[in-house]
Amino acid sequence: MNAALGLSLALLFVIGVPIAVAIGLASVIGIEAQGRLPLLLVAQRMFTGIDSFPLMAIPLFILAGNLMSAGGISHRLVELAKSLVGGIQGGLACTCVLTCMLFASVSGSSVATTFAIGAILIPAMVKHNYPRPLAASIQASSAELGVLIPPSIPLILYGVSTDTSIGKLFIAGLGPGFVVAGSLMALVLVICRVRGIGMEDGRDRASVGKAFVSAMPALLIPVVILGGIYSGIFTPTEASAAAVAAALIVGMAMYREIKFADLPEILKKTVISTSAIMIIISAAALFSFLIARSGLPNEIAAWFKDMFDSRIAFLLAINILLLIVGMFIETSAAILVLAPILTPIAIAYGVDPVHFGLIIVVNLALGMITPPLGVNLFAACAVANLRVEKIIPQLIWFVLTVFAALMVITYVPAITLWPVELVFGE
């Protein structure tokens, strides 16, 4: 059955079958090849895969992100970030990184961050004489903070698929998020200094006080979400509902940029995005069940132990594997298929499952800016009106920088685990 599952899935990916359909069809082929399992298992396991209370957070966080994008929050966060760092050479590029980090703390999605922030900052950077491919590269790489800074949909998926605390994963994402953001800021400052770009980035910059007052309602949203989770007032799933309520109040009552007539389109976008993710989750649940039943995780674990005799070598091999996987497989599918297999192996090597979850997510976030499946890359190119090949030469430095940050995150677990120990006392 393992051979049928693997070969059919690879073939379906190669010929361009949609990811959810490919995973589902490969599972059916595997069942038929095995010959002893009823096809009724397909419907049963696909339903069971999405019959989970924590998964309710996904549509609600997507809805909250769409409400925030339409409610004027992204514009005010841009103005706040520009007031803080926009006065230095390269400050507009740093504004992009900082704004993506702020917006990630309320949206949880890298693609939403790319469109919401890129629509404002890519034209602004081009206006300040940044080359268009460089502006798009900065936006694409910065937007991946959307899957690191909590709340994060990939972290929710990892927590559900491996039975790891989502609250711990959320707080653990802060350290890697700051490392990646700091690395990107350092890179753009060096690029701007070397190329002489961004000399007038401080033009039209509002005062910090004025920008802070304007952005205050937007900044309260992550305080409500994260504060409620870590104070024990509500669970991460309940926090997603609170995020929707807060986004509605801010967008409709405070900023008054969302009208009742806008809600049907916002809800439509949410349903489409949620449906795509949930179909992948249900298909991956069936696939993961068949993989576990076949005994493949134990075989892979034994192979890893024979090949790699140390945790350092194991983590390096996992990073290389995930980087390749992230280039070709959509993030949600990759987490749901690989996390249940790889996490027990990592635990056997003494790697904390929370730390390993962040290693997986950072790796797959890097895949979001690399061809051929880099969703952030394509989204930034769409906003910048560029062909993908135009952005690649500029993007190489950003990929190398994030990879260097990944190595630091991988081999310095305190970056991930220290905030968890501080908050949870473990």
GROMACS .gro file of C-alpha atoms in nm, residues 69-367:
model
  299
   69SER     CA    1  -0.815   4.409   0.541
   70ALA     CA    2  -1.141   4.582   0.448
   71GLY     CA    3  -1.167   4.787   0.767
   72GLY     CA    4  -0.874   5.026   0.721
   73ILE     CA    5  -0.654   4.851   0.975
   74SER     CA    6  -0.369   4.777   0.732
   75HIS     CA    7  -0.338   5.144   0.630
   76ARG     CA    8  -0.316   5.263   0.991
   77LEU     CA    9  -0.058   4.998   1.081
   78VAL     CA   10   0.152   5.112   0.784
   79GLU     CA   11   0.139   5.472   0.906
   80LEU     CA   12   0.237   5.366   1.258
   81ALA     CA   13   0.532   5.156   1.136
   82LYS     CA   14   0.644   5.437   0.905
   83SER     CA   15   0.637   5.685   1.193
   84LEU     CA   16   0.858   5.452   1.399
   85VAL     CA   17   1.125   5.348   1.147
   86GLY     CA   18   1.054   5.548   0.832
   87GLY     CA   19   1.293   5.832   0.910
   88ILE     CA   20   1.615   5.640   0.836
   89GLN     CA   21   1.765   5.542   0.500
   90GLY     CA   22   1.579   5.227   0.401
   91GLY     CA   23   1.308   5.310   0.653
   92LEU     CA   24   1.028   5.241   0.407
   93ALA     CA   25   1.160   4.889   0.350
   94CYS     CA   26   1.181   4.842   0.729
   95THR     CA   27   0.827   4.975   0.749
   96CYS     CA   28   0.718   4.690   0.521
   97VAL     CA   29   0.877   4.429   0.749
   98LEU     CA   30   0.742   4.585   1.069
   99THR     CA   31   0.392   4.635   0.929
  100CYS     CA   32   0.376   4.274   0.810
  101MET     CA   33   0.473   4.166   1.161
  102LEU     CA   34   0.199   4.384   1.313
  103PHE     CA   35  -0.063   4.275   1.062
  104ALA     CA   36   0.035   3.910   1.108
  105SER     CA   37  -0.060   3.941   1.473
  106VAL     CA   38  -0.420   4.004   1.370
  107SER     CA   39  -0.461   3.810   1.044
  108GLY     CA   40  -0.269   3.480   1.076
  109SER     CA   41  -0.228   3.449   0.699
  110SER     CA   42   0.073   3.531   0.483
  111VAL     CA   43  -0.126   3.570   0.160
  112ALA     CA   44  -0.373   3.808   0.328
  113THR     CA   45  -0.075   4.005   0.460
  114THR     CA   46   0.079   4.022   0.110
  115PHE     CA   47  -0.231   4.169  -0.049
  116ALA     CA   48  -0.334   4.396   0.239
  117ILE     CA   49   0.010   4.549   0.302
  118GLY     CA   50   0.159   4.509  -0.046
  119ALA     CA   51  -0.121   4.707  -0.206
  120ILE     CA   52  -0.010   5.005   0.005
  121LEU     CA   53   0.366   4.965   0.040
  122ILE     CA   54   0.480   4.830  -0.298
  123PRO     CA   55   0.352   5.144  -0.481
  124ALA     CA   56   0.494   5.360  -0.199
  125MET     CA   57   0.840   5.201  -0.232
  126VAL     CA   58   0.832   5.236  -0.612
  127LYS     CA   59   0.736   5.603  -0.568
  128HIS     CA   60   1.046   5.645  -0.346
  129ASN     CA   61   1.268   5.503  -0.625
  130TYR     CA   62   1.294   5.143  -0.503
  131PRO     CA   63   1.326   4.909  -0.803
  132ARG     CA   64   0.991   4.737  -0.849
  133PRO     CA   65   1.139   4.382  -0.827
  134LEU     CA   66   1.315   4.475  -0.502
  135ALA     CA   67   0.994   4.619  -0.356
  136ALA     CA   68   0.804   4.302  -0.445
  137SER     CA   69   1.083   4.084  -0.295
  138ILE     CA   70   1.072   4.278   0.032
  139GLN     CA   71   0.694   4.238   0.050
  140ALA     CA   72   0.691   3.867  -0.039
  141SER     CA   73   0.957   3.774   0.216
  142SER     CA   74   0.812   3.995   0.491
  143ALA     CA   75   0.463   3.852   0.450
  144GLU     CA   76   0.578   3.507   0.559
  145LEU     CA   77   0.575   3.648   0.912
  146GLY     CA   78   0.199   3.590   0.882
  147VAL     CA   79   0.251   3.221   0.954
  148LEU     CA   80   0.499   3.272   1.240
  149ILE     CA   81   0.355   3.551   1.453
  150PRO     CA   82   0.042   3.427   1.636
  151PRO     CA   83  -0.236   3.370   1.555
  152SER     CA   84  -0.113   3.139   1.280
  153ILE     CA   85  -0.326   2.898   1.077
  154PRO     CA   86  -0.031   2.660   1.003
  155LEU     CA   87   0.046   2.643   1.376
  156ILE     CA   88  -0.317   2.552   1.444
  157LEU     CA   89  -0.294   2.275   1.183
  158TYR     CA   90   0.030   2.144   1.336
  159GLY     CA   91  -0.123   2.148   1.684
  160VAL     CA   92  -0.434   1.959   1.572
  161SER     CA   93  -0.244   1.699   1.367
  162THR     CA   94   0.013   1.622   1.640
  163ASP     CA   95  -0.197   1.686   1.953
  164THR     CA   96   0.036   1.970   2.060
  165SER     CA   97  -0.087   2.266   2.267
  166ILE     CA   98  -0.191   2.546   2.030
  167GLY     CA   99  -0.145   2.801   2.309
  168LYS     CA  100   0.219   2.694   2.351
  169LEU     CA  101   0.274   2.701   1.974
  170PHE     CA  102   0.136   3.053   1.955
  171ILE     CA  103   0.367   3.190   2.224
  172ALA     CA  104   0.659   2.991   2.080
  173GLY     CA  105   0.610   3.160   1.743
  174LEU     CA  106   0.705   3.502   1.880
  175GLY     CA  107   1.079   3.427   1.909
  176PRO     CA  108   1.123   3.289   1.554
  177GLY     CA  109   0.904   3.571   1.422
  178PHE     CA  110   1.129   3.835   1.575
  179VAL     CA  111   1.444   3.656   1.452
  180VAL     CA  112   1.316   3.644   1.093
  181ALA     CA  113   1.189   4.004   1.109
  182GLY     CA  114   1.519   4.131   1.254
  183SER     CA  115   1.717   3.944   0.988
  184LEU     CA  116   1.506   4.091   0.707
  185MET     CA  117   1.536   4.444   0.850
  186ALA     CA  118   1.913   4.411   0.869
  187LEU     CA  119   1.924   4.288   0.508
  188VAL     CA  120   1.711   4.569   0.364
  189LEU     CA  121   1.913   4.832   0.552
  190VAL     CA  122   2.236   4.692   0.404
  191ILE     CA  123   2.086   4.677   0.053
  192CYS     CA  124   1.960   5.036   0.077
  193ARG     CA  125   2.294   5.161   0.208
  194VAL     CA  126   2.497   4.977  -0.061
  195ARG     CA  127   2.269   5.081  -0.350
  196GLY     CA  128   2.193   5.430  -0.226
  197ILE     CA  129   1.819   5.365  -0.209
  198GLY     CA  130   1.569   5.513   0.033
  199MET     CA  131   1.737   5.848   0.095
  200GLU     CA  132   1.399   6.027   0.119
  201ASP     CA  133   1.197   5.761   0.300
  202GLY     CA  134   1.107   6.000   0.580
  203ARG     CA  135   0.904   6.224   0.348
  204ASP     CA  136   0.534   6.261   0.438
  205ARG     CA  137   0.584   6.074   0.765
  206ALA     CA  138   0.330   6.138   1.042
  207SER     CA  139   0.436   6.194   1.401
  208VAL     CA  140   0.458   5.887   1.623
  209GLY     CA  141   0.192   6.021   1.859
  210LYS     CA  142  -0.060   6.092   1.585
  211ALA     CA  143   0.001   5.756   1.412
  212PHE     CA  144  -0.020   5.570   1.744
  213VAL     CA  145  -0.354   5.728   1.838
  214SER     CA  146  -0.496   5.645   1.494
  215ALA     CA  147  -0.373   5.284   1.513
  216MET     CA  148  -0.470   5.228   1.877
  217PRO     CA  149  -0.798   5.040   1.803
  218ALA     CA  150  -0.613   4.814   1.557
  219LEU     CA  151  -0.337   4.746   1.810
  220LEU     CA  152  -0.593   4.643   2.071
  221ILE     CA  153  -0.703   4.344   1.859
  222PRO     CA  154  -0.386   4.132   1.914
  223VAL     CA  155  -0.394   4.236   2.281
  224VAL     CA  156  -0.747   4.097   2.307
  225ILE     CA  157  -0.658   3.777   2.118
  226LEU     CA  158  -0.329   3.689   2.286
  227GLY     CA  159  -0.413   3.840   2.623
  228GLY     CA  160  -0.733   3.640   2.640
  229ILE     CA  161  -0.554   3.315   2.553
  230TYR     CA  162  -0.265   3.348   2.797
  231SER     CA  163  -0.474   3.486   3.081
  232GLY     CA  164  -0.700   3.182   3.052
  233ILE     CA  165  -1.012   3.381   2.966
  234PHE     CA  166  -1.068   3.184   2.648
  235THR     CA  167  -0.915   2.910   2.434
  236PRO     CA  168  -0.744   2.976   2.097
  237THR     CA  169  -1.067   2.868   1.925
  238GLU     CA  170  -1.275   3.108   2.131
  239ALA     CA  171  -1.010   3.375   2.066
  240SER     CA  172  -1.084   3.349   1.693
  241ALA     CA  173  -1.447   3.443   1.760
  242ALA     CA  174  -1.329   3.733   1.976
  243ALA     CA  175  -1.104   3.844   1.688
  244VAL     CA  176  -1.404   3.854   1.452
  245ALA     CA  177  -1.605   4.059   1.702
  246ALA     CA  178  -1.315   4.299   1.757
  247ALA     CA  179  -1.255   4.337   1.382
  248LEU     CA  180  -1.624   4.416   1.326
  249ILE     CA  181  -1.628   4.675   1.604
  250VAL     CA  182  -1.308   4.844   1.484
  251GLY     CA  183  -1.392   4.833   1.113
  252MET     CA  184  -1.759   4.932   1.139
  253ALA     CA  185  -1.795   5.141   1.455
  254MET     CA  186  -1.452   5.304   1.502
  255TYR     CA  187  -1.296   5.342   1.156
  256ARG     CA  188  -1.633   5.321   0.976
  257GLU     CA  189  -1.475   5.178   0.661
  258ILE     CA  190  -1.691   4.863   0.652
  259LYS     CA  191  -2.057   4.901   0.555
  260PHE     CA  192  -2.328   4.638   0.588
  261ALA     CA  193  -2.328   4.615   0.208
  262ASP     CA  194  -1.962   4.501   0.220
  263LEU     CA  195  -2.028   4.202   0.444
  264PRO     CA  196  -2.163   3.959   0.179
  265GLU     CA  197  -1.844   3.991  -0.031
  266ILE     CA  198  -1.623   3.955   0.278
  267LEU     CA  199  -1.816   3.643   0.384
  268LYS     CA  200  -1.793   3.503   0.030
  269LYS     CA  201  -1.413   3.539   0.029
  270THR     CA  202  -1.399   3.372   0.370
  271VAL     CA  203  -1.612   3.076   0.260
  272ILE     CA  204  -1.398   3.018  -0.051
  273SER     CA  205  -1.071   3.028   0.146
  274THR     CA  206  -1.209   2.810   0.426
  275SER     CA  207  -1.350   2.552   0.184
  276ALA     CA  208  -1.013   2.513   0.010
  277ILE     CA  209  -0.832   2.454   0.341
  278MET     CA  210  -1.095   2.222   0.486
  279ILE     CA  211  -1.101   1.998   0.176
  280ILE     CA  212  -0.723   1.962   0.204
  281ILE     CA  213  -0.752   1.886   0.577
  282SER     CA  214  -1.016   1.616   0.524
  283ALA     CA  215  -0.822   1.450   0.241
  284ALA     CA  216  -0.497   1.467   0.439
  285ALA     CA  217  -0.668   1.308   0.741
  286LEU     CA  218  -0.757   1.003   0.529
  287PHE     CA  219  -0.406   0.988   0.382
  288SER     CA  220  -0.243   1.017   0.725
  289PHE     CA  221  -0.464   0.737   0.863
  290LEU     CA  222  -0.357   0.504   0.582
  291ILE     CA  223   0.010   0.597   0.626
  292ALA     CA  224  -0.009   0.529   1.001
  293ARG     CA  225  -0.193   0.200   0.945
  294SER     CA  226   0.071   0.083   0.698
  295GLY     CA  227   0.350   0.118   0.956
  296LEU     CA  228   0.545   0.363   0.742
  297PRO     CA  229   0.621   0.605   1.032
  298ASN     CA  230   0.801   0.327   1.219
  299GLU     CA  231   0.997   0.234   0.908
  300ILE     CA  232   1.098   0.596   0.851
  301ALA     CA  233   1.196   0.632   1.217
  302ALA     CA  234   1.416   0.323   1.194
  303TRP     CA  235   1.574   0.454   0.873
  304PHE     CA  236   1.651   0.792   1.031
  305LYS     CA  237   1.811   0.625   1.334
  306ASP     CA  238   2.030   0.416   1.105
  307MET     CA  239   2.130   0.712   0.888
  308PHE     CA  240   2.175   0.986   1.149
  309ASP     CA  241   2.332   0.916   1.484
  310SER     CA  242   2.293   1.269   1.629
  311ARG     CA  243   2.021   1.527   1.672
  312ILE     CA  244   2.226   1.787   1.481
  313ALA     CA  245   2.248   1.567   1.169
  314PHE     CA  246   1.880   1.470   1.199
  315LEU     CA  247   1.765   1.832   1.215
  316LEU     CA  248   1.981   1.927   0.917
  317ALA     CA  249   1.833   1.641   0.714
  318ILE     CA  250   1.480   1.743   0.817
  319ASN     CA  251   1.546   2.103   0.714
  320ILE     CA  252   1.668   1.997   0.371
  321LEU     CA  253   1.369   1.765   0.328
  322LEU     CA  254   1.117   2.032   0.431
  323LEU     CA  255   1.276   2.299   0.213
  324ILE     CA  256   1.231   2.074  -0.089
  325VAL     CA  257   0.878   1.977   0.015
  326GLY     CA  258   0.782   2.342   0.071
  327MET     CA  259   0.882   2.429  -0.285
  328PHE     CA  260   0.636   2.180  -0.434
  329ILE     CA  261   0.355   2.114  -0.184
  330GLU     CA  262   0.107   2.360  -0.035
  331THR     CA  263   0.179   2.443   0.330
  332SER     CA  264  -0.143   2.307   0.485
  333ALA     CA  265  -0.116   1.976   0.301
  334ALA     CA  266   0.253   1.939   0.386
  335ILE     CA  267   0.187   1.993   0.758
  336LEU     CA  268  -0.110   1.759   0.773
  337VAL     CA  269   0.070   1.479   0.587
  338LEU     CA  270   0.423   1.510   0.729
  339ALA     CA  271   0.380   1.640   1.085
  340PRO     CA  272   0.216   1.321   1.226
  341ILE     CA  273   0.498   1.116   1.069
  342LEU     CA  274   0.799   1.331   1.156
  343THR     CA  275   0.706   1.463   1.502
  344PRO     CA  276   0.733   1.126   1.686
  345ILE     CA  277   1.073   1.074   1.520
  346ALA     CA  278   1.187   1.418   1.634
  347ILE     CA  279   1.072   1.343   1.990
  348ALA     CA  280   1.278   1.022   1.980
  349TYR     CA  281   1.582   1.239   1.903
  350GLY     CA  282   1.502   1.460   2.204
  351VAL     CA  283   1.350   1.751   2.010
  352ASP     CA  284   1.063   1.927   2.186
  353PRO     CA  285   0.742   1.896   1.978
  354VAL     CA  286   0.671   2.270   2.017
  355HIS     CA  287   1.019   2.356   1.890
  356PHE     CA  288   0.983   2.106   1.607
  357GLY     CA  289   0.650   2.260   1.507
  358LEU     CA  290   0.819   2.596   1.458
  359ILE     CA  291   1.100   2.435   1.258
  360ILE     CA  292   0.840   2.284   1.024
  361VAL     CA  293   0.644   2.608   0.988
  362VAL     CA  294   0.952   2.827   0.926
  363ASN     CA  295   1.073   2.581   0.662
  364LEU     CA  296   0.739   2.578   0.485
  365ALA     CA  297   0.715   2.956   0.516
  366LEU     CA  298   1.039   2.972   0.318
  367GLY     CA  299   0.866   2.762   0.053
   0.00000   0.00000   0.00000
